[in-house]
Coordinates of N, CA, C and O in Angstrom, one line a residue:
X1 N -41.0 -24.0 21.6 CA -40.7 -23.0 20.9 C -39.4 -22.9 20.9 O -38.6 -23.3 21.5
X2 N -38.6 -23.2 19.6 CA -37.4 -23.1 19.6 C -36.5 -22.0 19.8 O -36.9 -20.8 19.4
X3 N -35.3 -21.7 20.3 CA -34.7 -20.8 20.9 C -33.4 -20.6 19.7 O -32.6 -21.8 19.7
X4 N -33.5 -19.6 18.6 CA -32.7 -19.6 17.5 C -31.4 -18.8 17.9 O -30.8 -18.1 16.8
X5 N -31.0 -18.4 19.2 CA -29.8 -17.7 19.5 C -30.2 -15.8 19.4 O -29.3 -15.1 19.4
X6 N -31.5 -15.6 19.8 CA -32.4 -14.4 19.5 C -32.2 -13.9 21.1 O -32.7 -14.8 22.1
X7 N -32.3 -12.7 21.3 CA -32.5 -12.3 22.6 C -33.8 -11.6 22.4 O -34.3 -10.8 21.6
X8 N -34.4 -11.4 23.8 CA -35.7 -11.2 23.9 C -35.6 -9.6 24.2 O -34.4 -8.8 24.6
X9 N -36.6 -8.9 23.7 CA -36.3 -7.3 23.2 C -36.1 -6.4 24.7 O -35.4 -5.2 24.6
X10 N -36.6 -7.2 25.7 CA -36.6 -6.3 27.0 C -34.8 -6.6 27.5 O -34.6 -5.9 28.3
X11 N -34.2 -7.7 27.3 CA -32.9 -8.0 27.7 C -32.2 -7.2 26.8 O -31.7 -7.1 25.7
X12 N -31.1 -6.6 27.8 CA -29.8 -5.6 27.4 C -28.9 -6.5 26.6 O -28.2 -7.5 27.5
X13 N -28.4 -6.5 25.6 CA -27.4 -7.2 24.6 C -26.0 -7.0 24.8 O -25.3 -7.4 25.7
X14 N -25.7 -5.6 24.9 CA -24.3 -4.7 25.0 C -24.3 -3.6 24.7 O -25.4 -2.9 24.3
X15 N -23.1 -2.9 24.3 CA -22.6 -2.0 23.8 C -22.3 -1.9 22.3 O -21.7 -3.1 22.2
X16 N -22.8 -1.0 21.4 CA -21.9 -1.3 20.2 C -21.0 -0.8 20.4 O -20.2 0.2 20.7
X17 N -20.0 -1.4 19.3 CA -18.6 -1.2 19.2 C -18.0 0.0 18.8 O -17.0 0.5 18.8
X18 N -18.8 0.5 17.8 CA -18.7 2.1 17.1 C -19.1 3.2 17.9 O -18.2 4.0 18.2
X19 N -20.4 3.3 18.5 CA -20.6 4.3 18.9 C -21.0 4.1 20.3 O -21.2 5.4 21.1
X20 N -21.2 3.0 21.2 CA -21.1 2.9 22.3 C -22.5 2.6 23.1 O -22.5 2.7 24.3
X21 N -23.3 3.1 22.1 CA -24.8 3.1 22.7 C -25.1 1.6 23.0 O -24.6 0.6 22.6
X22 N -26.4 1.6 24.0 CA -26.7 0.3 24.3 C -27.8 -0.4 23.5 O -28.3 0.6 22.6
X23 N -27.7 -1.6 23.0 CA -28.8 -2.3 22.3 C -29.4 -3.4 22.8 O -28.7 -3.8 23.6
X24 N -30.7 -3.7 22.3 CA -31.6 -4.4 22.8 C -32.0 -5.5 21.9 O -32.2 -4.9 20.4
X25 N -32.1 -6.6 22.0 CA -32.9 -7.8 21.3 C -31.7 -8.0 20.0 O -30.8 -7.7 19.8
X26 N -32.1 -9.1 19.1 CA -31.3 -9.4 18.1 C -30.6 -10.6 18.6 O -31.1 -11.6 19.5
X27 N -29.6 -10.9 17.6 CA -28.8 -12.3 17.9 C -28.1 -12.3 19.2 O -27.3 -10.9 19.5
X28 N -27.5 -13.4 19.8 CA -26.6 -13.4 20.8 C -25.4 -12.6 20.7 O -24.8 -12.1 21.8
X29 N -25.1 -13.0 19.5 CA -23.3 -12.6 19.1 C -23.4 -11.1 18.6 O -22.5 -10.7 18.1
X30 N -24.6 -10.3 18.8 CA -24.8 -8.9 17.9 C -23.6 -8.1 18.7 O -23.5 -7.9 19.8
X31 N -22.5 -7.3 17.7 CA -21.6 -6.0 18.3 C -22.2 -4.9 17.8 O -21.4 -4.1 18.5
X32 N -22.7 -4.4 17.3 CA -23.5 -3.3 16.8 C -25.0 -2.8 16.8 O -25.8 -3.6 16.7
X33 N -25.1 -1.6 16.9 CA -26.9 -1.5 17.3 C -27.3 -1.3 15.8 O -28.7 -1.3 15.8
X34 N -26.6 -0.9 14.7 CA -27.2 -0.9 13.3 C -26.2 -1.1 12.1 O -24.9 -1.3 12.5
X35 N -26.8 -1.0 11.4 CA -25.7 -1.7 10.1 C -24.5 -0.3 9.8 O -23.7 -0.3 9.3
X36 N -24.9 0.8 10.1 CA -24.5 2.1 9.7 C -22.9 2.0 10.8 O -21.9 2.4 10.2
X37 N -23.4 1.7 11.8 CA -22.3 1.5 13.0 C -21.2 0.3 12.7 O -20.1 0.4 12.6
X38 N -22.0 -0.6 12.0 CA -20.8 -1.9 11.7 C -20.2 -1.7 10.6 O -19.1 -1.7 10.4
X39 N -20.7 -0.6 9.7 CA -19.8 -0.5 8.2 C -18.8 0.6 8.8 O -17.6 0.4 8.1
X40 N -19.1 1.6 9.7 CA -18.0 2.4 10.2 C -17.0 2.1 10.6 O -15.9 2.3 10.2
X41 N -17.5 1.2 11.8 CA -16.4 0.2 12.4 C -15.5 -0.7 11.6 O -13.9 -0.4 11.4
X42 N -15.8 -1.2 10.4 CA -15.0 -2.2 9.6 C -14.2 -1.1 8.6 O -13.1 -1.7 8.3
X43 N -14.9 0.1 8.1 CA -14.2 1.1 7.3 C -12.7 1.2 8.3 O -11.7 1.3 7.4
X44 N -13.1 1.9 9.4 CA -12.0 2.3 9.9 C -10.8 1.4 10.3 O -9.7 1.7 10.2
X45 N -11.3 0.1 10.3 CA -10.6 -1.0 10.7 C -9.6 -1.2 9.6 O -8.4 -1.6 9.6
X46 N -10.1 -1.3 8.2 CA -8.9 -1.2 7.5 C -8.5 -0.1 6.5 O -7.8 0.0 5.5
X47 N -9.1 1.0 6.9 CA -8.5 2.3 6.5 C -6.9 2.4 6.5 O -6.2 2.8 5.5
X48 N -6.5 2.2 7.8 CA -5.0 2.3 8.0 C -4.2 1.8 6.8 O -3.2 1.9 6.3
X49 N -4.8 0.3 6.4 CA -3.9 -0.7 5.7 C -4.4 0.2 4.1 O -3.1 0.1 3.4
X50 N -5.1 0.4 3.7 CA -5.7 1.1 2.5 C -4.6 2.1 2.2 O -4.2 2.8 1.0
X51 N -4.7 3.2 3.2 CA -3.7 4.3 3.6 C -2.2 4.1 3.4 O -1.3 4.5 2.6
X52 N -1.6 2.8 4.1 CA -0.6 2.4 4.1 C 0.0 1.9 2.5 O 0.9 2.5 1.6
X53 N -1.3 1.4 1.9 CA -0.9 1.2 0.1 C -0.8 2.0 -0.6 O -0.5 2.0 -1.6
X54 N -1.6 2.9 -0.3 CA -1.8 4.0 -1.2 C -0.4 5.1 -1.1 O 0.0 5.5 -1.9
X55 N 0.4 5.1 0.1 CA 1.5 5.9 0.3 C 2.6 5.0 -0.7 O 3.3 5.5 -1.4
X56 N 2.4 3.6 -0.4 CA 3.5 2.8 -1.1 C 3.3 3.0 -2.8 O 4.4 3.4 -3.7
X57 N 2.1 3.3 -3.5 CA 1.8 3.4 -4.8 C 2.4 4.6 -4.8 O 2.7 4.9 -5.9
X58 N 2.0 5.7 -4.2 CA 2.6 7.0 -4.6 C 4.1 7.4 -5.0 O 4.4 7.6 -5.8
X59 N 4.9 6.7 -3.8 CA 6.2 6.6 -4.2 C 6.8 6.0 -5.1 O 7.6 6.6 -5.9
X60 N 6.1 4.9 -5.5 CA 6.4 3.7 -6.6 C 6.1 4.6 -8.0 O 6.7 5.2 -8.8
X61 N 5.0 5.4 -7.9 CA 4.4 6.1 -9.0 C 5.5 7.6 -9.5 O 5.9 7.5 -10.5
X62 N 5.8 7.7 -8.2 CA 7.0 9.0 -8.3 C 8.3 8.7 -8.8 O 8.9 9.2 -9.8
X63 N 9.0 7.7 -8.3 CA 9.8 6.8 -8.8 C 9.8 6.7 -10.4 O 11.0 6.6 -10.9
X64 N 8.8 6.1 -10.5 CA 8.5 5.5 -12.0 C 8.5 7.1 -13.0 O 9.5 6.7 -14.2
X65 N 8.0 7.8 -12.6 CA 8.2 9.0 -13.4 C 9.3 9.5 -13.6 O 9.8 10.1 -14.7
X66 N 10.3 9.7 -12.6 CA 11.3 10.1 -12.5 C 12.3 9.2 -13.3 O 13.0 9.7 -14.4
X67 N 12.1 8.0 -13.3 CA 13.1 6.9 -14.4 C 12.6 7.0 -15.6 O 13.5 6.8 -16.4
X68 N 11.3 7.2 -16.0 CA 10.6 7.3 -17.2 C 11.3 8.4 -17.8 O 11.4 8.5 -19.1
X69 N 11.4 9.6 -17.1 CA 11.9 10.9 -17.7 C 13.2 10.8 -18.3 O 14.0 11.1 -19.4
X70 N 14.5 9.8 -17.4 CA 15.6 9.3 -17.7 C 15.5 8.9 -18.9 O 16.2 9.1 -19.8
X71 N 15.0 7.5 -19.1 CA 14.9 6.8 -20.4 C 14.4 7.8 -21.6 O 15.2 7.6 -22.4
X72 N 13.7 8.7 -21.4 CA 13.1 9.2 -22.6 C 14.1 10.0 -23.1 O 14.3 10.4 -24.1
X73 N 15.0 10.6 -22.0 CA 16.0 11.3 -22.3 C 17.2 10.8 -22.7 O 18.4 11.6 -23.0
X74 N 17.3 9.0 -22.8 CA 18.3 8.3 -22.6 C 19.6 8.6 -21.7 O 20.7 8.5 -22.2
X75 N 19.2 8.8 -20.8 CA 20.2 9.0 -19.8 C 20.5 7.8 -19.1 O 19.3 7.3 -18.5
X76 N 21.5 7.1 -19.1 CA 21.4 5.9 -18.6 C 22.2 5.8 -17.3 O 22.8 5.0 -16.6
X77 N 23.1 6.9 -16.9 CA 23.7 7.2 -15.5 C 23.0 8.3 -14.9 O 23.2 9.4 -15.5
X78 N 22.9 8.3 -13.4 CA 22.3 9.9 -12.8 C 22.8 9.9 -11.6 O 23.0 8.9 -11.0
X79 N 23.1 10.9 -10.9 CA 23.8 11.1 -9.4 C 22.2 10.6 -8.5 O 21.3 11.2 -8.7
X80 N 22.6 10.0 -7.7 CA 21.8 9.6 -6.7 C 21.2 10.4 -6.2 O 19.9 10.6 -5.6
X81 N 22.0 11.4 -5.5 CA 21.7 12.4 -4.6 C 20.8 13.7 -5.7 O 19.8 14.1 -5.1
X82 N 20.8 14.0 -6.7 CA 20.3 14.8 -7.4 C 18.7 14.2 -7.5 O 17.7 14.7 -7.6
X83 N 18.6 12.9 -8.0 CA 17.5 12.0 -8.3 C 16.4 12.1 -6.8 O 15.4 12.3 -7.1
X84 N 16.9 12.3 -5.6 CA 16.6 11.8 -4.5 C 15.9 13.2 -4.0 O 14.9 13.5 -3.7
X85 N 16.7 14.4 -4.6 CA 16.3 15.9 -4.5 C 15.1 15.9 -5.0 O 14.3 17.0 -5.2
X86 N 15.0 15.3 -6.4 CA 13.4 15.3 -7.4 C 12.6 14.4 -6.5 O 11.6 14.6 -7.1
X87 N 12.6 13.9 -5.9 CA 11.7 13.0 -4.9 C 11.9 11.5 -5.3 O 11.2 11.0 -4.8
X88 N 12.8 10.9 -5.7 CA 13.3 9.4 -5.9 C 13.7 9.0 -4.6 O 14.3 9.5 -3.8
X89 N 12.5 8.0 -4.2 CA 13.2 7.3 -3.1 C 13.4 5.7 -3.6 O 12.9 4.9 -3.8
X90 N 14.9 5.4 -3.3 CA 15.7 4.2 -3.7 C 15.0 3.3 -2.6 O 15.3 1.9 -3.2
X91 N 14.6 3.5 -1.5 CA 13.9 2.6 -0.6 C 12.7 1.7 -1.3 O 12.3 0.8 -0.5
X92 N 12.0 2.3 -2.2 CA 10.7 1.7 -2.6 C 11.0 0.7 -4.0 O 11.3 2.0 -5.2
X93 N 11.1 -0.4 -4.2 CA 11.2 -0.7 -5.7 C 10.4 -2.2 -5.9 O 9.7 -2.5 -4.9
X94 N 9.8 -2.3 -7.1 CA 9.4 -3.7 -7.5 C 9.8 -4.9 -7.3 O 9.2 -6.0 -7.2
X95 N 11.2 -5.0 -7.7 CA 11.9 -6.0 -7.6 C 13.4 -5.7 -7.2 O 14.1 -4.5 -7.9
X96 N 14.0 -6.4 -6.5 CA 15.7 -6.3 -6.3 C 16.2 -7.5 -6.3 O 15.8 -8.6 -5.8
X97 N 17.3 -7.8 -6.9 CA 17.9 -8.7 -7.2 C 19.5 -8.8 -6.9 O 19.9 -7.4 -7.4
X98 N 20.0 -9.2 -6.1 CA 21.6 -9.1 -5.7 C 22.1 -10.0 -6.4 O 22.3 -11.1 -6.6
X99 N 23.2 -9.5 -7.8 CA 23.8 -10.8 -8.6 C 25.3 -10.1 -8.5 O 25.6 -8.9 -8.9
X100 N 26.3 -10.8 -8.3 CA 27.7 -11.1 -8.2 C 27.9 -9.5 -7.1 O 27.5 -9.5 -5.9
X101 N 28.3 -8.3 -7.7 CA 28.5 -7.3 -6.5 C 27.4 -5.9 -7.0 O 27.4 -5.2 -6.3
X102 N 26.6 -6.3 -7.9 CA 25.6 -5.3 -8.1 C 24.4 -5.6 -7.4 O 23.8 -6.9 -7.7
X103 N 23.6 -4.4 -7.2 CA 22.2 -4.6 -6.6 C 21.2 -4.3 -8.1 O 21.0 -3.2 -8.2
X104 N 20.8 -5.2 -8.5 CA 19.7 -4.7 -9.6 C 18.2 -4.4 -9.1 O 17.7 -5.4 -8.2
X105 N 17.8 -3.3 -9.4 CA 16.4 -3.1 -9.0 C 15.4 -2.9 -10.1 O 16.2 -2.3 -11.2
X106 N 14.1 -2.9 -10.1 CA 13.3 -2.5 -11.1 C 12.0 -1.7 -10.0 O 11.9 -1.8 -9.0
X107 N 11.7 -0.8 -11.2 CA 10.3 -0.1 -10.6 C 9.5 -0.4 -11.9 O 9.5 0.2 -12.8
X108 N 8.8 -1.4 -11.9 CA 7.8 -1.5 -12.8 C 8.5 -2.1 -13.7 O 9.5 -3.0 -13.9
X109 N 8.4 -1.5 -15.0 CA 9.4 -2.2 -16.5 C 10.5 -1.3 -16.4 O 11.1 -1.5 -17.4
X110 N 11.4 -0.7 -15.8 CA 12.3 0.1 -15.7 C 13.4 -0.6 -14.9 O 13.1 -0.4 -13.6
X111 N 14.8 -0.9 -15.2 CA 15.6 -1.6 -14.5 C 16.8 -0.5 -14.5 O 16.7 0.2 -15.0
X112 N 17.3 -0.8 -13.4 CA 18.7 0.3 -12.9 C 19.6 -0.9 -11.8 O 19.1 -1.5 -11.6
X113 N 20.7 -0.1 -11.8 CA 21.7 -0.6 -10.6 C 22.1 0.7 -9.7 O 22.3 1.7 -9.8
X114 N 22.0 0.0 -8.8 CA 21.8 1.1 -7.8 C 23.5 1.0 -7.1 O 23.6 -0.3 -6.6
X115 N 24.1 2.1 -6.9 CA 25.2 2.1 -5.9 C 25.2 3.4 -5.3 O 24.1 3.6 -5.2
X116 N 26.0 3.5 -4.0 CA 26.2 4.6 -3.3 C 25.9 5.9 -3.8 O 25.4 6.7 -3.0
X117 N 26.5 6.0 -4.9 CA 26.2 7.5 -5.1 C 25.7 7.7 -6.5 O 25.1 8.9 -6.9
X118 N 25.5 6.2 -7.3 CA 24.9 7.0 -8.6 C 23.9 5.6 -8.7 O 23.8 4.6 -8.2
X119 N 23.1 5.9 -10.0 CA 22.2 4.8 -10.5 C 22.4 4.9 -11.8 O 22.5 5.6 -12.7
X120 N 22.8 3.4 -12.5 CA 23.4 3.3 -13.7 C 22.6 2.3 -14.4 O 21.9 1.5 -13.6
X121 N 22.9 2.1 -15.7 CA 22.4 0.8 -16.4 C 20.8 1.1 -16.5 O 19.8 0.3 -16.4
X122 N 20.4 2.3 -16.5 CA 18.8 2.3 -16.2 C 18.2 2.4 -18.1 O 18.9 3.0 -18.8
X123 N 17.7 1.6 -18.0 CA 16.8 1.2 -19.0 C 15.3 0.7 -19.0 O 14.9 -0.1 -17.9
X124 N 14.7 0.4 -20.3 CA 13.2 -0.2 -20.0 C 13.3 -1.6 -20.5 O 13.8 -1.8 -21.6
X125 N 12.5 -2.3 -19.8 CA 12.7 -3.8 -19.8 C 11.8 -4.1 -21.2 O 10.7 -3.3 -21.5
X126 N 12.3 -4.8 -22.0 CA 11.5 -5.5 -22.9 C 10.4 -6.5 -22.5 O 10.8 -7.7 -22.2
X127 N 9.1 -6.4 -22.3 CA 7.8 -7.0 -22.0 C 7.5 -7.9 -23.0 O 7.1 -7.4 -24.2
X128 N 7.4 -9.4 -22.6 CA 6.9 -10.1 -23.5 C 5.5 -10.5 -23.5 O 4.8 -10.6 -22.3

């Protein structure tokens, strides 16, 4: 009879990585007592990365809303402290380019120059 890496039902394999219950039988490299525990374990493992990405998208979306309102009002220069009070976070951008003495930033399709006290040259980029 061929051995396919399966355990006998009476042999204890180990403890489930999710719930800690002992399980018996099955494959030699088995780590979970059931599919539910396997899914819960893997969902928890990736949850922190999903939450991290969501927080970044939320900040970028808020920045975009603020910049979009300035573009609609045709405001090209704004006080950085005022924008930060409205929820703008200058640490989150989709593009950052340093040219000459200026830091060009983009939040999706809106570009601007960031200085220590102001945000200038706010404009919507023409996408092709």
